Structure formats: C-alpha cells, structure tokens
C-alpha cells in the first residue's frame, strides 16, 4: 500500500471534523463530494448556504452529508468573538473588531478549532498562504514547546532506492522566510516527528548548506553548523548531521568522501534547507524536473492541523490534504 493509501485508510477510521474554509470554490466542492463518498472525514464547508448550494446544483455536485456553516450568521459568533478577545486583548482587539473579523472564513475556521467545534482546517485554493496562516498562527498557535510553525513536503519517487523507500521529506518549504539557527534547529526536530507520524520513517536528517564539514567558511554556513548543534541538544536521540551539501546527503560515495563517519551522509531521508528560498525552489525543481509527486505543504508545529493549499491545486490535492489533515489531528 503506498503512503497516500495508508493515510486515506487512517483518515477513514478517524472520522475527524475538517473545515474547508473556501466553501464556494469549485474544486473544494468537487473534493467534498469525493471525501464524503470515500468517507474520509466529516466535512464542514464555510460560506453562504445559498451560494454553495447554487454552485453544487449548477455543477451537478452532490455535497449531501457536508455541514454548511455561514460565518456571517452562525450562532457561535459571540462565543468565538469572546475567545478572540481573550487571546488578543493585549493587542487591543475589541469585541466589535472580533465580530467583524469573524465574517472572514479564514478567521472563523481557526476559531472553530480553538472552540473545539472542528479538528482541522484547509484553505488556500483561492487565498494566499499568508492570509491562511496569519489567523491560524494568531488563534490556534503552536504546540507546547514549539515556537516555529513550518511546512514540509513529502516527495514521492518511483525509484524506491531514493530516500526512505522512495520518500524524501523536505523542510521548511512553506513558512519561515529566513529562520535563525534556533528556529532552523526546531524545524529539523519537528520535521523528524512529522516524518515518523505520517510515514513511519526513522529520521536521518541532513542539514543542508553549500558547504560540507567546513569546506567553505561563511556566516550562512555557520548558521547551519550552529543549527545542527542546537538540534542535537534539543533531540539527542535523533540521527542528524550537517552542515552538508545535497550530494553528500544523498550519494553514498560522495557522502563517505566529504563526510566520512557520518551517520546521515549518503542516506538522508529528511532534507532541512537553510531557508525558505532554497527549500521552496528546491522542492519545485525536484517536482518539475525529476517528476516526483509533491505532497504538501503539510504544516507542522501548530496546536491543531491547519493546512494551506496551492492556488494551482487539483481536486485530488484537496482530497489528499483532507486525509492528511485528519491524520494529523489524531
Ligand atoms: N511560527 C509561529 N508563529 C508565527 C510564525 C511561525 N513561523 N510566523 C509568525 N508567527 C506569529 C507571530 O508571532 C504573530 O503572532 P502575534 O500576532 O500573536 O504576535 C503572528 O504569527 C503574525 O505574525 P506576523 O509576523 O505579524 O505575520 P506575518 O505577516 O509576517 O505573517 C507568515 C507570517 C504569514 C507566516 C509570513 O511569514 C509569510 O508570509 N511566510 C511566507 C509564506 C509563503 O509565502 N510561503 C511560500 C508559498 S507556500 C508554497 O509554495 C508551498
């Protein structure tokens, strides 16, 4: 059974309540029909009841079984506004401002989770990453002990000799534009947990750089060296090594040559990039040129799963993300 099949099977067992915040978006409705048909989750669509139904009828989409909630008329508005003010009183948020913000499904969704009315949320088919993430970061916040939310891709290769049985995990491809060394270390440790929980991968983490074991000197190299040291302090049990170039991380011969004795070089299954630029470009290069299937971004470190879609996402991307979000909520 491949990774996505395993994830779907787990989601079917879990029956989590997943909010699709862009309820009037066509691909979202098509995905809703599939999710209900495949029994992947209890789907909650946000948006105007009549608009959602009009689109469904016009397009011949069966969304029976999905709950529809209109953030503008929901009976929960007062309760959610109180929660918002409690969390952001020190930022000057008033009840009136909170009620106004709740008209936005991207705010309403995270508040449903915060209030215990949903288990996870997905948006981003028509909204920018920042707009999806900001309310999630402000109200759902991070897991205890985590300060940085980040995003990973599971890169799936036909060639099973790559990474872990054809899977490489890339981080952080989605959130932190320029992590400092402590944040980079946290990203590595959190990614190890995600790799274990989603794909049962025993992590071997390469902290990537343009230098391997001192071959170049530069402040950017020092950042990765220090991040590796901090990650080891945070999680001494992890197999983690760096700083390391990509070829040393993945190719056994080059790894042994450039980083002799390393427990990771040549056999890494998690690649932690030094910043968002290299990570985001890197995963797209591998997806477009090597033909790998890119599953993600899967956001990690948040107190409850909220995932961001690409605006170019397909219906099956949304279905997969529903299943992934459900398993993260476990
Ligand atoms: N982890 C945890 N909390 C965070 C993080 C983070 N990574 N980033 C911001 N926050 C918190 C802040 O502390 C702040 O909390 P507060 O309001 O309670 O004080 C809140 O979130 C908002 O932070 P701001 O800095 O005001 O928000 P900003 O406008 O910078 O947005 C964001 C943060 C959205 C994550 C921003 O860093 C961003 O846009 N990142 C890039 C996203 C992106 O474009 N990715 C590439 C596309 S995705 C793809 O191609 C797969």
mmCIF file of C-alpha atoms and ligand atoms in Angstrom:
data_model
loop_
_atom_site.group_PDB
_atom_site.id
_atom_site.type_symbol
_atom_site.label_atom_id
_atom_site.label_comp_id
_atom_site.label_asym_id
_atom_site.label_seq_id
_atom_site.Cartn_x
_atom_site.Cartn_y
_atom_site.Cartn_z
ATOM 1 C CA UNK A 1 0.000 0.000 0.000
ATOM 2 C CA UNK A 2 1.502 3.396 -0.922
ATOM 3 C CA UNK A 3 1.774 6.299 1.503
ATOM 4 C CA UNK A 4 -1.352 8.115 0.336
ATOM 5 C CA UNK A 5 -3.432 4.953 0.510
ATOM 6 C CA UNK A 6 -2.239 4.363 4.080
ATOM 7 C CA UNK A 7 -3.112 7.947 5.018
ATOM 8 C CA UNK A 8 -6.588 7.632 3.488
ATOM 9 C CA UNK A 9 -7.239 4.393 5.385
ATOM 10 C CA UNK A 10 -6.263 6.054 8.666
ATOM 11 C CA UNK A 11 -8.459 9.059 7.908
ATOM 12 C CA UNK A 12 -11.442 6.761 7.253
ATOM 13 C CA UNK A 13 -11.005 5.245 10.698
ATOM 14 C CA UNK A 14 -10.567 8.572 12.471
ATOM 15 C CA UNK A 15 -13.622 10.450 11.080
ATOM 16 C CA UNK A 16 -12.253 13.879 12.027
ATOM 17 C CA UNK A 17 -14.235 17.105 11.504
ATOM 18 C CA UNK A 18 -12.385 19.007 8.778
ATOM 19 C CA UNK A 19 -13.295 22.574 7.833
ATOM 20 C CA UNK A 20 -12.977 23.594 4.184
ATOM 21 C CA UNK A 21 -12.974 27.359 4.532
ATOM 22 C CA UNK A 22 -13.434 28.147 0.831
ATOM 23 C CA UNK A 23 -16.902 26.629 0.553
ATOM 24 C CA UNK A 24 -17.910 28.407 -2.659
ATOM 25 C CA UNK A 25 -14.797 27.314 -4.561
ATOM 26 C CA UNK A 26 -15.480 24.763 -7.292
ATOM 27 C CA UNK A 27 -12.514 22.393 -6.692
ATOM 28 C CA UNK A 28 -13.342 22.445 -2.989
ATOM 29 C CA UNK A 29 -16.902 21.314 -3.697
ATOM 30 C CA UNK A 30 -15.741 18.606 -6.092
ATOM 31 C CA UNK A 31 -13.303 17.415 -3.399
ATOM 32 C CA UNK A 32 -16.108 17.486 -0.828
ATOM 33 C CA UNK A 33 -18.147 15.061 -2.919
ATOM 34 C CA UNK A 34 -15.185 12.658 -3.121
ATOM 35 C CA UNK A 35 -14.338 12.968 0.593
ATOM 36 C CA UNK A 36 -17.931 12.163 1.554
ATOM 37 C CA UNK A 37 -18.144 9.324 -0.966
ATOM 38 C CA UNK A 38 -14.858 7.851 0.338
ATOM 39 C CA UNK A 39 -15.850 8.534 3.952
ATOM 40 C CA UNK A 40 -12.534 10.326 4.639
ATOM 41 C CA UNK A 41 -13.818 12.872 7.158
ATOM 42 C CA UNK A 42 -16.818 14.844 8.365
ATOM 43 C CA UNK A 43 -16.668 17.836 6.044
ATOM 44 C CA UNK A 44 -17.687 21.316 7.178
ATOM 45 C CA UNK A 45 -17.994 23.907 4.400
ATOM 46 C CA UNK A 46 -17.817 27.600 5.278
ATOM 47 C CA UNK A 47 -19.738 30.134 3.207
ATOM 48 C CA UNK A 48 -23.163 31.356 2.263
ATOM 49 C CA UNK A 49 -25.597 28.438 2.313
ATOM 50 C CA UNK A 50 -27.476 29.530 -0.823
ATOM 51 C CA UNK A 51 -24.326 30.296 -2.855
ATOM 52 C CA UNK A 52 -22.805 26.910 -2.013
ATOM 53 C CA UNK A 53 -25.987 25.087 -2.978
ATOM 54 C CA UNK A 54 -26.380 27.067 -6.212
ATOM 55 C CA UNK A 55 -22.870 26.114 -7.339
ATOM 56 C CA UNK A 56 -23.369 22.482 -6.331
ATOM 57 C CA UNK A 57 -26.653 22.235 -8.247
ATOM 58 C CA UNK A 58 -25.268 24.077 -11.291
ATOM 59 C CA UNK A 59 -22.205 21.829 -11.455
ATOM 60 C CA UNK A 60 -24.043 18.623 -10.542
ATOM 61 C CA UNK A 61 -22.009 18.070 -7.380
ATOM 62 C CA UNK A 62 -23.512 16.011 -4.573
ATOM 63 C CA UNK A 63 -22.497 17.583 -1.256
ATOM 64 C CA UNK A 64 -25.152 15.846 0.811
ATOM 65 C CA UNK A 65 -23.538 14.888 4.100
ATOM 66 C CA UNK A 66 -21.422 18.037 4.362
ATOM 67 C CA UNK A 67 -22.320 20.517 7.076
ATOM 68 C CA UNK A 68 -22.540 24.108 5.847
ATOM 69 C CA UNK A 69 -21.865 26.985 8.222
ATOM 70 C CA UNK A 70 -22.147 30.640 7.261
ATOM 71 C CA UNK A 71 -19.639 32.644 9.338
ATOM 72 C CA UNK A 72 -21.851 35.730 8.914
ATOM 73 C CA UNK A 73 -24.912 34.188 10.565
ATOM 74 C CA UNK A 74 -23.527 31.426 12.798
ATOM 75 C CA UNK A 75 -24.932 31.247 16.328
ATOM 76 C CA UNK A 76 -21.355 30.769 17.580
ATOM 77 C CA UNK A 77 -20.177 34.259 16.614
ATOM 78 C CA UNK A 78 -20.466 35.792 20.103
ATOM 79 C CA UNK A 79 -18.689 32.826 21.730
ATOM 80 C CA UNK A 80 -15.853 32.911 19.186
ATOM 81 C CA UNK A 81 -15.507 36.696 19.478
ATOM 82 C CA UNK A 82 -15.059 36.312 23.249
ATOM 83 C CA UNK A 83 -12.307 33.744 22.690
ATOM 84 C CA UNK A 84 -10.594 36.050 20.199
ATOM 85 C CA UNK A 85 -10.653 38.980 22.608
ATOM 86 C CA UNK A 86 -9.289 36.822 25.427
ATOM 87 C CA UNK A 87 -6.359 35.789 23.219
ATOM 88 C CA UNK A 88 -5.655 39.211 21.724
ATOM 89 C CA UNK A 89 -6.821 41.691 24.336
ATOM 90 C CA UNK A 90 -3.227 42.802 24.831
ATOM 91 C CA UNK A 91 -3.117 43.608 21.095
ATOM 92 C CA UNK A 92 -6.121 45.918 21.512
ATOM 93 C CA UNK A 93 -8.732 43.636 19.914
ATOM 94 C CA UNK A 94 -12.314 44.665 20.772
ATOM 95 C CA UNK A 95 -15.496 42.559 20.546
ATOM 96 C CA UNK A 96 -16.662 44.718 17.629
ATOM 97 C CA UNK A 97 -13.389 44.118 15.725
ATOM 98 C CA UNK A 98 -13.550 40.410 16.506
ATOM 99 C CA UNK A 99 -17.143 40.101 15.242
ATOM 100 C CA UNK A 100 -16.165 41.934 12.049
ATOM 101 C CA UNK A 101 -13.124 39.622 11.542
ATOM 102 C CA UNK A 102 -15.306 36.560 12.002
ATOM 103 C CA UNK A 103 -17.082 37.362 8.717
ATOM 104 C CA UNK A 104 -13.884 36.067 7.130
ATOM 105 C CA UNK A 105 -13.973 32.237 6.857
ATOM 106 C CA UNK A 106 -10.168 32.227 7.238
ATOM 107 C CA UNK A 107 -10.671 33.610 10.755
ATOM 108 C CA UNK A 108 -13.857 31.652 11.534
ATOM 109 C CA UNK A 109 -12.209 28.291 10.701
ATOM 110 C CA UNK A 110 -9.357 28.559 13.233
ATOM 111 C CA UNK A 111 -11.861 29.760 15.855
ATOM 112 C CA UNK A 112 -13.996 26.660 15.282
ATOM 113 C CA UNK A 113 -10.909 24.589 16.047
ATOM 114 C CA UNK A 114 -9.993 26.705 19.059
ATOM 115 C CA UNK A 115 -13.529 26.278 20.460
ATOM 116 C CA UNK A 116 -13.438 22.503 19.935
ATOM 117 C CA UNK A 117 -16.043 22.548 17.123
ATOM 118 C CA UNK A 118 -13.664 21.171 14.473
ATOM 119 C CA UNK A 119 -10.443 19.130 14.333
ATOM 120 C CA UNK A 120 -8.626 20.686 11.371
ATOM 121 C CA UNK A 121 -8.903 23.193 8.553
ATOM 122 C CA UNK A 122 -7.818 23.549 4.936
ATOM 123 C CA UNK A 123 -7.794 26.672 2.761
ATOM 124 C CA UNK A 124 -5.596 28.279 0.147
ATOM 125 C CA UNK A 125 -7.189 27.274 -3.171
ATOM 126 C CA UNK A 126 -8.124 30.940 -3.666
ATOM 127 C CA UNK A 127 -6.273 32.662 -0.821
ATOM 128 C CA UNK A 128 -2.585 33.484 -0.387
ATOM 129 C CA UNK A 129 -0.517 31.480 2.101
ATOM 130 C CA UNK A 130 -0.023 34.443 4.424
ATOM 131 C CA UNK A 131 -3.788 35.087 4.664
ATOM 132 C CA UNK A 132 -4.459 31.440 5.526
ATOM 133 C CA UNK A 133 -1.618 31.242 8.055
ATOM 134 C CA UNK A 134 -1.946 34.540 9.924
ATOM 135 C CA UNK A 135 -5.265 33.836 11.740
ATOM 136 C CA UNK A 136 -4.144 30.251 12.366
ATOM 137 C CA UNK A 137 -0.932 31.465 14.000
ATOM 138 C CA UNK A 138 -2.758 34.150 15.947
ATOM 139 C CA UNK A 139 -5.530 31.966 17.418
ATOM 140 C CA UNK A 140 -4.610 28.279 17.214
ATOM 141 C CA UNK A 141 -0.930 28.977 17.925
ATOM 142 C CA UNK A 142 1.853 26.447 18.341
ATOM 143 C CA UNK A 143 2.122 23.133 20.175
ATOM 144 C CA UNK A 144 3.575 23.316 23.691
ATOM 145 C CA UNK A 145 7.367 23.519 23.444
ATOM 146 C CA UNK A 146 7.266 24.616 19.793
ATOM 147 C CA UNK A 147 7.825 28.222 18.728
ATOM 148 C CA UNK A 148 8.006 27.835 14.961
ATOM 149 C CA UNK A 149 5.346 26.639 12.533
ATOM 150 C CA UNK A 150 6.885 25.302 9.351
ATOM 151 C CA UNK A 151 5.847 23.325 6.286
ATOM 152 C CA UNK A 152 7.131 20.067 4.822
ATOM 153 C CA UNK A 153 6.711 18.266 1.544
ATOM 154 C CA UNK A 154 6.768 14.506 1.216
ATOM 155 C CA UNK A 155 8.461 13.977 -2.152
ATOM 156 C CA UNK A 156 7.438 10.614 -3.600
ATOM 157 C CA UNK A 157 9.700 8.968 -6.219
ATOM 158 C CA UNK A 158 9.023 5.979 -8.449
ATOM 159 C CA UNK A 159 12.632 4.916 -7.767
ATOM 160 C CA UNK A 160 12.352 3.230 -4.367
ATOM 161 C CA UNK A 161 16.133 3.433 -3.823
ATOM 162 C CA UNK A 162 15.794 7.178 -3.190
ATOM 163 C CA UNK A 163 15.470 8.288 0.449
ATOM 164 C CA UNK A 164 13.249 6.006 2.519
ATOM 165 C CA UNK A 165 11.650 3.558 0.112
ATOM 166 C CA UNK A 166 11.152 6.337 -2.463
ATOM 167 C CA UNK A 167 10.246 9.084 0.037
ATOM 168 C CA UNK A 168 12.252 12.221 0.898
ATOM 169 C CA UNK A 169 10.931 14.839 3.322
ATOM 170 C CA UNK A 170 11.834 18.479 2.576
ATOM 171 C CA UNK A 171 11.576 21.329 5.138
ATOM 172 C CA UNK A 172 10.724 24.200 5.533
ATOM 173 C CA UNK A 173 9.264 24.817 2.085
ATOM 174 C CA UNK A 174 6.341 26.986 3.151
ATOM 175 C CA UNK A 175 6.511 29.290 6.158
ATOM 176 C CA UNK A 176 9.671 30.840 7.677
ATOM 177 C CA UNK A 177 11.400 33.066 5.109
ATOM 178 C CA UNK A 178 14.704 33.336 6.981
ATOM 179 C CA UNK A 179 14.885 31.124 10.081
ATOM 180 C CA UNK A 180 17.628 31.840 12.592
ATOM 181 C CA UNK A 181 19.787 28.973 13.875
ATOM 182 C CA UNK A 182 17.460 28.135 16.795
ATOM 183 C CA UNK A 183 14.420 28.176 14.504
ATOM 184 C CA UNK A 184 16.211 26.020 11.931
ATOM 185 C CA UNK A 185 17.058 23.506 14.669
ATOM 186 C CA UNK A 186 13.414 23.412 15.762
ATOM 187 C CA UNK A 187 12.302 22.899 12.164
ATOM 188 C CA UNK A 188 14.598 19.853 11.952
ATOM 189 C CA UNK A 189 13.276 18.328 15.169
ATOM 190 C CA UNK A 190 9.624 18.970 14.265
ATOM 191 C CA UNK A 191 10.149 17.515 10.794
ATOM 192 C CA UNK A 192 11.502 14.313 12.333
ATOM 193 C CA UNK A 193 8.255 13.957 14.309
ATOM 194 C CA UNK A 194 6.153 14.609 11.205
ATOM 195 C CA UNK A 195 8.127 12.057 9.161
ATOM 196 C CA UNK A 196 7.601 9.461 11.882
ATOM 197 C CA UNK A 197 3.925 10.145 12.461
ATOM 198 C CA UNK A 198 2.834 10.453 8.827
ATOM 199 C CA UNK A 199 5.077 7.953 7.053
ATOM 200 C CA UNK A 200 6.594 5.873 9.854
ATOM 201 C CA UNK A 201 10.054 6.984 8.709
ATOM 202 C CA UNK A 202 13.011 6.584 11.087
ATOM 203 C CA UNK A 203 14.603 10.008 10.511
ATOM 204 C CA UNK A 204 18.106 10.575 9.112
ATOM 205 C CA UNK A 205 18.330 14.337 8.851
ATOM 206 C CA UNK A 206 20.761 16.284 6.667
ATOM 207 C CA UNK A 207 21.159 19.975 7.492
ATOM 208 C CA UNK A 208 21.850 21.362 4.033
ATOM 209 C CA UNK A 209 24.312 24.056 3.057
ATOM 210 C CA UNK A 210 26.665 24.927 0.214
ATOM 211 C CA UNK A 211 29.491 23.560 2.387
ATOM 212 C CA UNK A 212 30.239 20.095 3.798
ATOM 213 C CA UNK A 213 32.056 19.836 7.118
ATOM 214 C CA UNK A 214 33.960 23.101 6.816
ATOM 215 C CA UNK A 215 34.686 23.063 3.077
ATOM 216 C CA UNK A 216 33.565 26.711 2.959
ATOM 217 C CA UNK A 217 33.566 29.489 5.545
ATOM 218 C CA UNK A 218 30.710 31.961 5.609
ATOM 219 C CA UNK A 219 28.162 33.285 8.130
ATOM 220 C CA UNK A 220 25.454 31.318 6.247
ATOM 221 C CA UNK A 221 27.456 28.119 6.780
ATOM 222 C CA UNK A 222 27.893 28.956 10.471
ATOM 223 C CA UNK A 223 24.133 29.280 10.802
ATOM 224 C CA UNK A 224 23.674 25.668 9.653
ATOM 225 C CA UNK A 225 26.558 24.393 11.833
ATOM 226 C CA UNK A 226 25.016 26.060 14.881
ATOM 227 C CA UNK A 227 21.514 24.861 13.984
ATOM 228 C CA UNK A 228 22.834 21.283 13.795
ATOM 229 C CA UNK A 229 24.411 21.613 17.245
ATOM 230 C CA UNK A 230 21.201 23.047 18.748
ATOM 231 C CA UNK A 231 19.035 20.360 17.112
ATOM 232 C CA UNK A 232 21.284 17.694 18.666
ATOM 233 C CA UNK A 233 20.850 19.356 22.057
ATOM 234 C CA UNK A 234 17.072 19.516 21.595
ATOM 235 C CA UNK A 235 16.791 15.879 20.486
ATOM 236 C CA UNK A 236 19.978 13.921 21.289
ATOM 237 C CA UNK A 237 18.356 10.664 20.121
ATOM 238 C CA UNK A 238 17.979 11.896 16.519
ATOM 239 C CA UNK A 239 20.314 10.979 13.664
ATOM 240 C CA UNK A 240 21.155 14.442 12.421
ATOM 241 C CA UNK A 241 24.245 15.764 10.696
ATOM 242 C CA UNK A 242 25.490 18.871 8.914
ATOM 243 C CA UNK A 243 26.468 21.180 7.564
ATOM 244 C CA UNK A 244 26.256 19.159 4.370
ATOM 245 C CA UNK A 245 25.839 19.674 0.620
ATOM 246 C CA UNK A 246 22.983 17.944 -1.158
ATOM 247 C CA UNK A 247 25.231 15.469 -2.984
ATOM 248 C CA UNK A 248 26.898 14.439 0.279
ATOM 249 C CA UNK A 249 23.461 13.968 1.844
ATOM 250 C CA UNK A 250 22.113 11.689 -0.882
ATOM 251 C CA UNK A 251 25.015 9.966 -2.628
ATOM 252 C CA UNK A 252 26.822 7.294 -0.602
ATOM 253 C CA UNK A 253 30.194 7.620 -2.342
ATOM 254 C CA UNK A 254 30.244 11.407 -2.141
ATOM 255 C CA UNK A 255 28.912 11.288 1.400
ATOM 256 C CA UNK A 256 31.718 8.985 2.537
ATOM 257 C CA UNK A 257 34.280 11.158 0.767
ATOM 258 C CA UNK A 258 33.071 14.514 2.077
ATOM 259 C CA UNK A 259 31.694 13.487 5.482
ATOM 260 C CA UNK A 260 33.467 10.267 6.497
ATOM 261 C CA UNK A 261 31.911 8.541 9.503
ATOM 262 C CA UNK A 262 28.652 10.464 9.243
ATOM 263 C CA UNK A 263 25.532 8.500 10.224
ATOM 264 C CA UNK A 264 23.474 10.502 7.742
ATOM 265 C CA UNK A 265 25.668 11.322 4.726
ATOM 266 C CA UNK A 266 24.670 9.315 1.657
ATOM 267 C CA UNK A 267 21.462 8.031 3.234
ATOM 268 C CA UNK A 268 19.490 11.056 4.370
ATOM 269 C CA UNK A 269 15.707 10.772 4.232
ATOM 270 C CA UNK A 270 14.976 14.278 5.579
ATOM 271 C CA UNK A 271 16.495 17.362 3.959
ATOM 272 C CA UNK A 272 16.382 20.554 6.029
ATOM 273 C CA UNK A 273 17.128 23.512 3.782
ATOM 274 C CA UNK A 274 18.792 26.616 5.239
ATOM 275 C CA UNK A 275 15.914 28.949 4.314
ATOM 276 C CA UNK A 276 12.573 29.228 2.565
ATOM 277 C CA UNK A 277 14.092 30.382 -0.733
ATOM 278 C CA UNK A 278 16.208 27.287 -1.265
ATOM 279 C CA UNK A 279 13.547 24.937 0.129
ATOM 280 C CA UNK A 280 10.672 26.277 -1.939
ATOM 281 C CA UNK A 281 12.737 26.399 -5.131
ATOM 282 C CA UNK A 282 14.261 23.008 -4.309
ATOM 283 C CA UNK A 283 11.003 21.119 -3.966
ATOM 284 C CA UNK A 284 9.624 22.651 -7.166
ATOM 285 C CA UNK A 285 12.801 21.697 -9.079
ATOM 286 C CA UNK A 286 12.504 18.097 -7.929
ATOM 287 C CA UNK A 287 8.777 18.054 -8.674
ATOM 288 C CA UNK A 288 9.075 19.602 -12.152
ATOM 289 C CA UNK A 289 12.357 18.106 -13.385
ATOM 290 C CA UNK A 290 12.578 14.769 -11.582
ATOM 291 C CA UNK A 291 8.840 14.084 -11.786
ATOM 292 C CA UNK A 292 8.471 13.437 -8.060
ATOM 293 C CA UNK A 293 4.993 13.715 -6.582
ATOM 294 C CA UNK A 294 4.982 16.541 -4.020
ATOM 295 C CA UNK A 295 2.592 16.008 -1.109
ATOM 296 C CA UNK A 296 2.196 19.190 0.903
ATOM 297 C CA UNK A 297 2.889 21.675 2.209
ATOM 298 C CA UNK A 298 1.958 19.881 5.400
ATOM 299 C CA UNK A 299 2.127 22.436 8.177
ATOM 300 C CA UNK A 300 3.706 21.299 11.427
ATOM 301 C CA UNK A 301 4.147 22.743 14.890
ATOM 302 C CA UNK A 302 0.628 24.209 15.098
ATOM 303 C CA UNK A 303 -1.537 23.206 18.079
ATOM 304 C CA UNK A 304 -4.091 21.773 15.608
ATOM 305 C CA UNK A 305 -3.689 20.922 11.945
ATOM 306 C CA UNK A 306 -4.365 23.759 9.531
ATOM 307 C CA UNK A 307 -3.085 23.241 6.018
ATOM 308 C CA UNK A 308 -2.548 25.587 3.130
ATOM 309 C CA UNK A 309 -3.314 24.593 -0.460
ATOM 310 C CA UNK A 310 -1.530 25.901 -3.501
ATOM 311 C CA UNK A 311 -3.720 28.123 -5.678
ATOM 312 C CA UNK A 312 -2.843 25.750 -8.524
ATOM 313 C CA UNK A 313 -4.107 22.738 -6.564
ATOM 314 C CA UNK A 314 -6.156 19.980 -8.167
ATOM 315 C CA UNK A 315 -9.275 18.347 -6.737
ATOM 316 C CA UNK A 316 -7.239 15.299 -5.748
ATOM 317 C CA UNK A 317 -4.696 17.549 -3.975
ATOM 318 C CA UNK A 318 -7.550 18.804 -1.795
ATOM 319 C CA UNK A 319 -8.835 15.275 -1.135
ATOM 320 C CA UNK A 320 -5.336 14.137 -0.155
ATOM 321 C CA UNK A 321 -4.941 17.151 2.112
ATOM 322 C CA UNK A 322 -8.234 16.352 3.856
ATOM 323 C CA UNK A 323 -6.919 12.859 4.608
ATOM 324 C CA UNK A 324 -3.528 14.200 5.765
ATOM 325 C CA UNK A 325 -5.124 16.865 7.967
ATOM 326 C CA UNK A 326 -7.383 14.232 9.532
ATOM 327 C CA UNK A 327 -4.412 12.014 10.413
ATOM 328 C CA UNK A 328 -2.502 14.981 11.834
ATOM 329 C CA UNK A 329 -5.476 15.694 14.115
ATOM 330 C CA UNK A 330 -5.224 12.235 15.659
HETATM 331 N N1 LIG B 1 5.526 30.131 13.717
HETATM 332 C C1 LIG B 1 4.779 30.504 14.770
HETATM 333 N N2 LIG B 1 4.230 31.740 14.869
HETATM 334 C C2 LIG B 1 4.482 32.603 13.880
HETATM 335 C C3 LIG B 1 5.256 32.270 12.764
HETATM 336 C C4 LIG B 1 5.790 30.951 12.697
HETATM 337 N N3 LIG B 1 6.506 30.517 11.666
HETATM 338 N N4 LIG B 1 5.317 33.336 11.929
HETATM 339 C C5 LIG B 1 4.588 34.312 12.513
HETATM 340 N N5 LIG B 1 4.092 33.864 13.684
HETATM 341 C C6 LIG B 1 3.197 34.567 14.605
HETATM 342 C C7 LIG B 1 3.763 35.883 15.063
HETATM 343 O O1 LIG B 1 4.488 35.707 16.232
HETATM 344 C C8 LIG B 1 2.499 36.696 15.264
HETATM 345 O O2 LIG B 1 1.918 36.387 16.473
HETATM 346 P P1 LIG B 1 1.186 37.541 17.317
HETATM 347 O O3 LIG B 1 0.338 38.311 16.344
HETATM 348 O O4 LIG B 1 0.394 36.798 18.335
HETATM 349 O O5 LIG B 1 2.276 38.377 17.883
HETATM 350 C C9 LIG B 1 1.544 36.183 14.203
HETATM 351 O O6 LIG B 1 2.020 34.878 13.860
HETATM 352 C C10 LIG B 1 1.508 37.028 12.965
HETATM 353 O O7 LIG B 1 2.864 37.258 12.624
HETATM 354 P P2 LIG B 1 3.333 38.443 11.715
HETATM 355 O O8 LIG B 1 4.815 38.454 11.719
HETATM 356 O O9 LIG B 1 2.595 39.677 12.060
HETATM 357 O O10 LIG B 1 2.721 37.942 10.375
HETATM 358 P P3 LIG B 1 3.320 37.972 9.005
HETATM 359 O O11 LIG B 1 2.536 38.928 8.254
HETATM 360 O O12 LIG B 1 4.786 38.077 8.974
HETATM 361 O O13 LIG B 1 2.934 36.513 8.552
HETATM 362 C C11 LIG B 1 3.611 34.479 7.726
HETATM 363 C C12 LIG B 1 3.563 35.348 8.969
HETATM 364 C C13 LIG B 1 2.281 34.547 7.054
HETATM 365 C C14 LIG B 1 3.852 33.044 8.112
HETATM 366 C C15 LIG B 1 4.750 35.013 6.835
HETATM 367 O O14 LIG B 1 5.978 34.673 7.416
HETATM 368 C C16 LIG B 1 4.724 34.511 5.432
HETATM 369 O O15 LIG B 1 4.008 35.038 4.593
HETATM 370 N N6 LIG B 1 5.583 33.473 5.117
HETATM 371 C C17 LIG B 1 5.787 33.018 3.773
HETATM 372 C C18 LIG B 1 4.635 32.203 3.296
HETATM 373 C C19 LIG B 1 4.794 31.925 1.840
HETATM 374 O O16 LIG B 1 4.531 32.788 1.030
HETATM 375 N N7 LIG B 1 5.228 30.689 1.514
HETATM 376 C C20 LIG B 1 5.517 30.286 0.178
HETATM 377 C C21 LIG B 1 4.325 29.782 -0.550
HETATM 378 S S1 LIG B 1 3.793 28.218 0.003
HETATM 379 C C22 LIG B 1 4.258 27.127 -1.223
HETATM 380 O O17 LIG B 1 4.727 27.462 -2.273
HETATM 381 C C23 LIG B 1 4.135 25.749 -0.901
#
